[in-house]
Tab-separated table of C-alpha atoms and ligand atoms in Angstrom:
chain	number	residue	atom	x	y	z
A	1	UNK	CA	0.000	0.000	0.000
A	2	UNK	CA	1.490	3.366	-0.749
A	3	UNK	CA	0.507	6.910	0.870
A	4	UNK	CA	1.657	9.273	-1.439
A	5	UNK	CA	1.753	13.327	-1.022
A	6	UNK	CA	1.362	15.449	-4.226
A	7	UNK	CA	2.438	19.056	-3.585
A	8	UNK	CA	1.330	21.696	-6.157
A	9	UNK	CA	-1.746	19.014	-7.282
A	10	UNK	CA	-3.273	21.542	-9.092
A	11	UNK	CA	-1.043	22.720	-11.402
A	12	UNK	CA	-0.367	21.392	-15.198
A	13	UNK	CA	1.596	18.344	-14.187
A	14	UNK	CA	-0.183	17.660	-10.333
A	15	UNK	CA	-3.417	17.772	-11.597
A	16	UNK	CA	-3.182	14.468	-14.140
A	17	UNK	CA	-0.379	12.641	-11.401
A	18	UNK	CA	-2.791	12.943	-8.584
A	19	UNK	CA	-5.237	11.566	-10.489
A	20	UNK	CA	-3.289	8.299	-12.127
A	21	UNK	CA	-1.857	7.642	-9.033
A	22	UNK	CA	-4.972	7.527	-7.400
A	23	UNK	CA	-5.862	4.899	-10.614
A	24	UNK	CA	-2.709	3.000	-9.673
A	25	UNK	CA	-2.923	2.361	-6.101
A	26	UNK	CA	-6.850	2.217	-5.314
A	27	UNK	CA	-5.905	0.677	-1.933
A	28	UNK	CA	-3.669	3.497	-1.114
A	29	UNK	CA	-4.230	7.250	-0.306
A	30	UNK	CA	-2.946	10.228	-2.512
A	31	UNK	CA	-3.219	13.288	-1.093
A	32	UNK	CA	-3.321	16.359	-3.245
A	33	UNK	CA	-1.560	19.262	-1.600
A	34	UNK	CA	-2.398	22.993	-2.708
A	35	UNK	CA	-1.956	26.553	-1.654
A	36	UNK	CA	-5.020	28.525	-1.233
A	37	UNK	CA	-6.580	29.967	-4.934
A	38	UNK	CA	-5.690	26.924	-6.333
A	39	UNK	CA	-8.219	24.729	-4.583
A	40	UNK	CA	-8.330	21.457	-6.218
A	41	UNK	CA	-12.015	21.100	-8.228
A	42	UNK	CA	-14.443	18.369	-9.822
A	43	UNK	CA	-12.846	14.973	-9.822
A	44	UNK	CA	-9.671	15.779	-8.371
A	45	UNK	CA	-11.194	17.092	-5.355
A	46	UNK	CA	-13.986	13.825	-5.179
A	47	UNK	CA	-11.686	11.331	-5.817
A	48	UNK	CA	-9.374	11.485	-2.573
A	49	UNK	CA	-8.074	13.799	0.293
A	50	UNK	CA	-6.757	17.285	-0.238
A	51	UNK	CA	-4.412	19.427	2.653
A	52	UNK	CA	-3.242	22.839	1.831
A	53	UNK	CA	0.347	22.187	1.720
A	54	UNK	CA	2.445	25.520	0.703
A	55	UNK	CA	6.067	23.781	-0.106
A	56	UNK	CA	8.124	27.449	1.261
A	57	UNK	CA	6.075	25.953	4.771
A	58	UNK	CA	7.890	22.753	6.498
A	59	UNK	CA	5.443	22.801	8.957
A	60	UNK	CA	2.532	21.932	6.708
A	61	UNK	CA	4.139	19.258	4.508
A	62	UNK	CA	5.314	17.491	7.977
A	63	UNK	CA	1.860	18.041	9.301
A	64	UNK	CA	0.337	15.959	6.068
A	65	UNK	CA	3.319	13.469	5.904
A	66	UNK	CA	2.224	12.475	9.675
A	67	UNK	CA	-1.253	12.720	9.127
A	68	UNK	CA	-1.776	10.022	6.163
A	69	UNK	CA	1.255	7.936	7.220
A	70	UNK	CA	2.793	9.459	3.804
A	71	UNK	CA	5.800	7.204	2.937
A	72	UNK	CA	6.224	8.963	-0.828
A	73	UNK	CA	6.252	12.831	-1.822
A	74	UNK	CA	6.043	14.457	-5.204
A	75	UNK	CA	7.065	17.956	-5.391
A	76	UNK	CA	5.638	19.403	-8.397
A	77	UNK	CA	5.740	23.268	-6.850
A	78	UNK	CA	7.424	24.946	-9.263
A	79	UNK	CA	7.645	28.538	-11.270
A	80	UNK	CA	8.169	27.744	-14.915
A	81	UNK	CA	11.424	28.905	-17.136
A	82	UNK	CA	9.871	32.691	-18.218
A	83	UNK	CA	8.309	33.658	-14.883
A	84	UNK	CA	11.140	32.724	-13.144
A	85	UNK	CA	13.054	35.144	-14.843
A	86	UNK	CA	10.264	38.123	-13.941
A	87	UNK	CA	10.314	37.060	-10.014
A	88	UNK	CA	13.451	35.413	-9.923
A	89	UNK	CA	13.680	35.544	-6.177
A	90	UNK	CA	10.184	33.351	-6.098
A	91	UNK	CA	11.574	30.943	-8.451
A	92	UNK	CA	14.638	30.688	-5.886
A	93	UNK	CA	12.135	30.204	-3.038
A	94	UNK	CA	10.019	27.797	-4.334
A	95	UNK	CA	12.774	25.890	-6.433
A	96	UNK	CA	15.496	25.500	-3.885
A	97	UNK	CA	13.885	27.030	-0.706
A	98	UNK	CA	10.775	24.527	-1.175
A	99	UNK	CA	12.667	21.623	-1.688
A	100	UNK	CA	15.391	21.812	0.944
A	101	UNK	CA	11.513	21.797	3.035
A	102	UNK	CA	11.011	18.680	1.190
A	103	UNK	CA	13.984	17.134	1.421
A	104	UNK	CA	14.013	17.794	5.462
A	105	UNK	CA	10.947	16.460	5.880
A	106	UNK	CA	11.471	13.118	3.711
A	107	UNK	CA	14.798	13.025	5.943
A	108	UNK	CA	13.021	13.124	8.955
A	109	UNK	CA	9.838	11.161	8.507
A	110	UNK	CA	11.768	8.172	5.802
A	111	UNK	CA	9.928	9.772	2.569
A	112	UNK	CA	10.916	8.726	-0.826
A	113	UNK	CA	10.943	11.888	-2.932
A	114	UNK	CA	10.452	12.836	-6.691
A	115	UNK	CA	11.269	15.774	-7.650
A	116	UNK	CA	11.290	16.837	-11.500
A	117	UNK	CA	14.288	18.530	-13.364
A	118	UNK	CA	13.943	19.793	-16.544
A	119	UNK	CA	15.524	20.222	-20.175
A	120	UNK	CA	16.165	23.767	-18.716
A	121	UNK	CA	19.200	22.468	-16.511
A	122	UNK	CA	20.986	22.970	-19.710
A	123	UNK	CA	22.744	25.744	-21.009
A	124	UNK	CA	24.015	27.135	-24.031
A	125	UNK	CA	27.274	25.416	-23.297
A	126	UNK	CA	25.328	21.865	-23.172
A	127	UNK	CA	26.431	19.727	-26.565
A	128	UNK	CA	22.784	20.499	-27.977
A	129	UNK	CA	22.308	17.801	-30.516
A	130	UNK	CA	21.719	14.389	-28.624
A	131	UNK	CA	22.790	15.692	-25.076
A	132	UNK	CA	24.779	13.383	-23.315
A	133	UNK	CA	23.289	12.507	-19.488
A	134	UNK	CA	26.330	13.688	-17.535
A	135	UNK	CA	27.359	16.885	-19.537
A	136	UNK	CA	28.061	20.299	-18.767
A	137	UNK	CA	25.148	21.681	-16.927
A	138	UNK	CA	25.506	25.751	-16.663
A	139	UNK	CA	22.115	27.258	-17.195
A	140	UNK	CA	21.859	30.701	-18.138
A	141	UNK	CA	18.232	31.347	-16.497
A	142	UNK	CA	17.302	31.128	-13.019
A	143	UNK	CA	14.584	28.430	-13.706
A	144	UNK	CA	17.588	26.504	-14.573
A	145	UNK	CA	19.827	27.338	-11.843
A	146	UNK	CA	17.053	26.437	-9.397
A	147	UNK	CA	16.906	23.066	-11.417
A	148	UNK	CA	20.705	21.698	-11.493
A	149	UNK	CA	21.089	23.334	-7.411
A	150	UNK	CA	17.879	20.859	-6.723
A	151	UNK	CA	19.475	17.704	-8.204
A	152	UNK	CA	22.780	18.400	-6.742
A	153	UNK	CA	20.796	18.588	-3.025
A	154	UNK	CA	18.677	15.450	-4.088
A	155	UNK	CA	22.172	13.682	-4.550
A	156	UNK	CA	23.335	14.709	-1.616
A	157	UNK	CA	20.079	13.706	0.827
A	158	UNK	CA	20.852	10.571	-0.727
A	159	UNK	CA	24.318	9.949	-0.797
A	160	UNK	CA	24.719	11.693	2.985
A	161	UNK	CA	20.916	10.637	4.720
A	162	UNK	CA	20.175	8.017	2.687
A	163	UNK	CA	17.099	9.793	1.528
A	164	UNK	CA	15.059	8.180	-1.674
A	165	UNK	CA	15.340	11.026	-4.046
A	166	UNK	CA	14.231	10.230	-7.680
A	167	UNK	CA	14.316	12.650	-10.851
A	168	UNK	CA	13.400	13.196	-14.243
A	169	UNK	CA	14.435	16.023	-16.676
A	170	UNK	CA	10.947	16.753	-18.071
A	171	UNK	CA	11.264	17.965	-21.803
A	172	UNK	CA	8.167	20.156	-22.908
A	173	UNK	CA	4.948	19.035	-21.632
A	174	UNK	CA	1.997	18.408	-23.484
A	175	UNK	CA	-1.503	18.083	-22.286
A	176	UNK	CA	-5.265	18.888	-23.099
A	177	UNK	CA	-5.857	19.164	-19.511
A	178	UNK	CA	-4.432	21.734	-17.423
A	179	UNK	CA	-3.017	24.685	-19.103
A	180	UNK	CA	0.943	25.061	-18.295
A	181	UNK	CA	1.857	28.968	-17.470
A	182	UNK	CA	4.790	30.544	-18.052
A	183	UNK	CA	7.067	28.188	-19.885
A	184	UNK	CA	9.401	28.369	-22.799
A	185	UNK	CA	7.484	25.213	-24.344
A	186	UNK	CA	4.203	26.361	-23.970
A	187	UNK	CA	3.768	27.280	-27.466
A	188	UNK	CA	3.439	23.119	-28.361
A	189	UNK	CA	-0.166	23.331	-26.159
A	190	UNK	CA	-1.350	26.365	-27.379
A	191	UNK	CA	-0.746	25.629	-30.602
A	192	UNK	CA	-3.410	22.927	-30.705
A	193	UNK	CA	-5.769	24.909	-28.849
A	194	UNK	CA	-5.569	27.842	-31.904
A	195	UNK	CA	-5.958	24.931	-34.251
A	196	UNK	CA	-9.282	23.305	-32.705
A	197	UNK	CA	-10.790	26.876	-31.866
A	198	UNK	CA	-10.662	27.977	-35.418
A	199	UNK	CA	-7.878	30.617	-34.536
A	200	UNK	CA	-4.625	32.128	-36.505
A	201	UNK	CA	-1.518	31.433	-34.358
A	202	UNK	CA	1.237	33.479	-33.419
A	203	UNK	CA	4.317	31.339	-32.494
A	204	UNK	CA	6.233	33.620	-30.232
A	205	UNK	CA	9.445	31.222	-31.425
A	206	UNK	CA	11.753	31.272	-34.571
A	207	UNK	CA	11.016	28.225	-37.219
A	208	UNK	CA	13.954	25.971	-36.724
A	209	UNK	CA	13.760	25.938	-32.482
A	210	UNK	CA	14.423	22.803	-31.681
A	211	UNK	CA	13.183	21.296	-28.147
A	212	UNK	CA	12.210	18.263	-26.545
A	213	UNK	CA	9.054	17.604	-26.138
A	214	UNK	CA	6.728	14.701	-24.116
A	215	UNK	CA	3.285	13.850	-23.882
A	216	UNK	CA	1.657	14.129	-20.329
A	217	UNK	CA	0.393	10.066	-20.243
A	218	UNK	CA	4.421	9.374	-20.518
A	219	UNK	CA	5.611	12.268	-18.486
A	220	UNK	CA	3.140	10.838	-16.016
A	221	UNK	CA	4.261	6.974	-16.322
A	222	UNK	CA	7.924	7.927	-16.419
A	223	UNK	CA	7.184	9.697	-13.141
A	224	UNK	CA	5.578	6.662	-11.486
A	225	UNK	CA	7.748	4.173	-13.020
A	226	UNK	CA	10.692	5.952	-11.768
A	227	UNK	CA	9.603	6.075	-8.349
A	228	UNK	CA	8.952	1.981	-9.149
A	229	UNK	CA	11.792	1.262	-10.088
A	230	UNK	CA	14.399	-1.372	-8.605
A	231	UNK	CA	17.069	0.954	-6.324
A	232	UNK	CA	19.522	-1.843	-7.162
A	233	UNK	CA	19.805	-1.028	-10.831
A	234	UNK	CA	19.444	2.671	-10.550
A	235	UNK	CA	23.647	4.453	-11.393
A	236	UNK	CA	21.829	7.742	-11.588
A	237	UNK	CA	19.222	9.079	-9.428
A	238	UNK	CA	19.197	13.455	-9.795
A	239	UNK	CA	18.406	13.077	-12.971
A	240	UNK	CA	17.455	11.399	-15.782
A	241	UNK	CA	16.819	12.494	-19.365
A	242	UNK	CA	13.962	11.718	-20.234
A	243	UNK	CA	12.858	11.512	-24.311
A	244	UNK	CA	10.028	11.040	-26.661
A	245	UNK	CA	9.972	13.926	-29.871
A	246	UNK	CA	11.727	16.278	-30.779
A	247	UNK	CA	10.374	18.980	-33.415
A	248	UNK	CA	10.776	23.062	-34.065
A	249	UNK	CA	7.547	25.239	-35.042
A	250	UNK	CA	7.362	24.431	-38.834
A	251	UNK	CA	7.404	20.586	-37.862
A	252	UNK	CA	4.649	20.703	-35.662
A	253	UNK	CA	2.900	23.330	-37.735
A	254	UNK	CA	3.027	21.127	-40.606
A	255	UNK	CA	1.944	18.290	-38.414
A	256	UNK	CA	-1.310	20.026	-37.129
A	257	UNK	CA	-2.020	20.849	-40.650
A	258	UNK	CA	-2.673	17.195	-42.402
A	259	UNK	CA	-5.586	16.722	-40.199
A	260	UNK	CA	-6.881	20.626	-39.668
A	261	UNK	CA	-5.743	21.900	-43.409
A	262	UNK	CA	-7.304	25.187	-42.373
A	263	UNK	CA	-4.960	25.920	-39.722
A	264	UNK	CA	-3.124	29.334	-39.921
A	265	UNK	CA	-0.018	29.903	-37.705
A	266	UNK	CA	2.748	33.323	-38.562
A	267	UNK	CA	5.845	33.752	-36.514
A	268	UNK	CA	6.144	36.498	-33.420
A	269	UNK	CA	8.810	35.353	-31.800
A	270	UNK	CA	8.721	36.540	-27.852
A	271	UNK	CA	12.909	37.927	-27.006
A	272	UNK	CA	12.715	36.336	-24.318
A	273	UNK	CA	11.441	33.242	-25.055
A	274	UNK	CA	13.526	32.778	-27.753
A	275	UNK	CA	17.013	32.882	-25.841
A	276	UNK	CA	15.574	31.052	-23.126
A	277	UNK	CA	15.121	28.696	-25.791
A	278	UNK	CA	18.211	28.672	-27.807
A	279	UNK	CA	19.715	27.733	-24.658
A	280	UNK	CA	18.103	24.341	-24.069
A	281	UNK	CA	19.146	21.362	-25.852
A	282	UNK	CA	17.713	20.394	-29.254
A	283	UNK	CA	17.428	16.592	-28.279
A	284	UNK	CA	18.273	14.588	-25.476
A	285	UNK	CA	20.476	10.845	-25.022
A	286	UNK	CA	17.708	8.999	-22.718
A	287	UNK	CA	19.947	6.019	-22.883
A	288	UNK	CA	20.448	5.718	-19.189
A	289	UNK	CA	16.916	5.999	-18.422
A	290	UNK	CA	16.146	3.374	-20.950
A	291	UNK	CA	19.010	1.105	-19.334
A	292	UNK	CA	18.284	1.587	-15.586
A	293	UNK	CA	14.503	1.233	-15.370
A	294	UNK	CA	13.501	0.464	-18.487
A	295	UNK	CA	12.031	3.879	-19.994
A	296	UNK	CA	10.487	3.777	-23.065
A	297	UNK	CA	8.201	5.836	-24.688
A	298	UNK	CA	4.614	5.754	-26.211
A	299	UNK	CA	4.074	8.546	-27.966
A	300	UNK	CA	5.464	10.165	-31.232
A	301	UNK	CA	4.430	13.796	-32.395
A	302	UNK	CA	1.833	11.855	-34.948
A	303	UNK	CA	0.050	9.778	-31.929
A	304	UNK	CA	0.584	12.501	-29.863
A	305	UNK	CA	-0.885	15.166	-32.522
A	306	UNK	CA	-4.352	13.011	-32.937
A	307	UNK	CA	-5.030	12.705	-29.549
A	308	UNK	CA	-4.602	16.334	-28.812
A	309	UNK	CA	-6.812	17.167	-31.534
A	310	UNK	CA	-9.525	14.598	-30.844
A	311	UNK	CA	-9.072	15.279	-27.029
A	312	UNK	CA	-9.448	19.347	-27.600
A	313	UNK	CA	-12.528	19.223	-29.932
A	314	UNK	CA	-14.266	16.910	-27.115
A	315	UNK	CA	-13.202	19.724	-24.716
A	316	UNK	CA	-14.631	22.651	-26.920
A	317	UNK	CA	-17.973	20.622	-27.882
A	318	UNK	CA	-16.736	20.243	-31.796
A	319	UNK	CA	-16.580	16.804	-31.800
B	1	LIG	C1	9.318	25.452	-19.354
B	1	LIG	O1	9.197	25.702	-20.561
B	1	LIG	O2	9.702	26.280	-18.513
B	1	LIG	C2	9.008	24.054	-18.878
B	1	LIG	C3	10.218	23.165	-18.898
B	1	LIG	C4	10.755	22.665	-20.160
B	1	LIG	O3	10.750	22.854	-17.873
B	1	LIG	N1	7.978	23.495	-19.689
């Protein structure tokens, strides 16, 4: 049986774990943690328990970890890549100030803990085609410098406590569900949202930006499967690439376009956006993910494109 706390359940990623790990142990208890105006809603708040659990307060993750006997945390709090670098000081509290909470608290009370990392550990230094797993990591935002200081401190809970600490470098996330805010990748949802509401869409990127890119039902099994995995087997633990597709604008553009021929999209690239972006890898080596636990997978940007599309007009009653 497995008690599992999920802090930030409402947000883009939090909102779909809570709910498949709820689906993957009925016989446990997943508790979605929030902060006040983000109240979980509908299913998510029917389905199973919910705490207000701030991660910048130690005192309320302990209080939920001892409360539901919570043996596994996942600490999905986070400030995305272009807000962190408006309220850079937030990103620093929440990134690194949060999860030092987390990381006590799992030390304390014998938590495993998954924490995600992201393609934007990298920096324009990273080799960009293929990136290697261990590589230079020397971010040039402070999304990323919040990202490579959290899976040095992950490493060290677990090399110095012993502490369970599991991570994945997400690559862009994709999803019909909860809206992401604030990221460099964000374009790849919206973009399917212009296409199934009829509208024109203004890529705020250059054609030929490359980026990883995942769809949520893997992010979310890579998640779980990680935290499944057999310790034994595991050389790396803060973090794994992670990989699925990789594609630029035009690609995906083009993609969108064989089943909604309609579809309109000009380029308006965002300054900021764009460097942020040119500073991330173009594709990542998941080799060591695939070797240690076995990572593989489902989607490709065709599966991935129909689904969105089918998913979206369901959404927007034009099915
Ligand atoms: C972002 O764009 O900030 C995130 C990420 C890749 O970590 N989606």
């Amino acid at each position: 049986m497995k008690n599992i706390l999920v802090i930030g359940a409402t947000g883009q990623i939090g909102s779909e774990l809570t709910m498949k790990l709820r689906e993957t142990y009925p016989n446990g208890t997943v508790v979605a943690g929030y902060i006040p105006g983000a109240e979980p809603k509908g299913e998510l708040l029917e389905s199973g328990p919910s705490e207000i659990v701030d991660i910048t307060n130690p005192t309320q993750i302990a209080e939920a970890v001892d409360k539901y006997k919570i043996d596994t945390i996942y600490n999905l709090a986070a400030i995305l890549s272009a807000v962190a670098e408006a309220k850079p000081h937030l990103a620093w509290k929440i990134g690194v100030g949060g999860l030092y909470n987390a990381l006590e608290v799992s030390r304390e009370k014998g938590c495993a803990l998954f924490t995600p990392s992201s393609i934007g550990s990298f920096g324009i230094t990273t080799p960009h085609v293929n990136t290697p797993q261990d590589t230079i990591q020397r971010p040039d935002t402070m999304y990323g410098v919040t990202k490579v200081t959290g899976e040095l401190l992950s490493d060290y809970y677990y090399r110095r406590f012993g502490v369970d600490t599991r991570s994945v470098r997400f690559p862009g996330l994709i999803s019909y569900v909860t809206p992401p805010g604030g990221g460099t990748t964000d374009y790849a949802v919206d973009i399917y949202y212009a296409a199934v509401k009829g509208e024109e869409f203004k890529c705020p990127l250059c054609n030929g930006t490359y980026m990883d890119m995942m769809y949520m039902p893997d992010a979310l099994r890579a998640a779980i499967e990680l935290m499944e995995a057999d310790p034994g087997r595991l050389l790396h633990r803060n973090s794994f690439n992670i990989a699925s597709m990789s594609f630029d604008p035009a690609m995906i553009y083009a993609k969108i376009k064989e089943y909604v021929p309609e579809f309109k999209m000009t380029y308006e690239p965002d300054p900021l956006r764009q460097q942020i972006a040119d500073s991330w890898p173009d594709s990542l080596d998941d080799s060591c993910a695939r070797n240690e636990w076995d990572w593989k997978p489902e989607y490709d940007l065709d599966a991935m494109t129909k689904d969105m599309l089918a998913k979206l007009k369901v959404k927007f009653g034009k099915a």
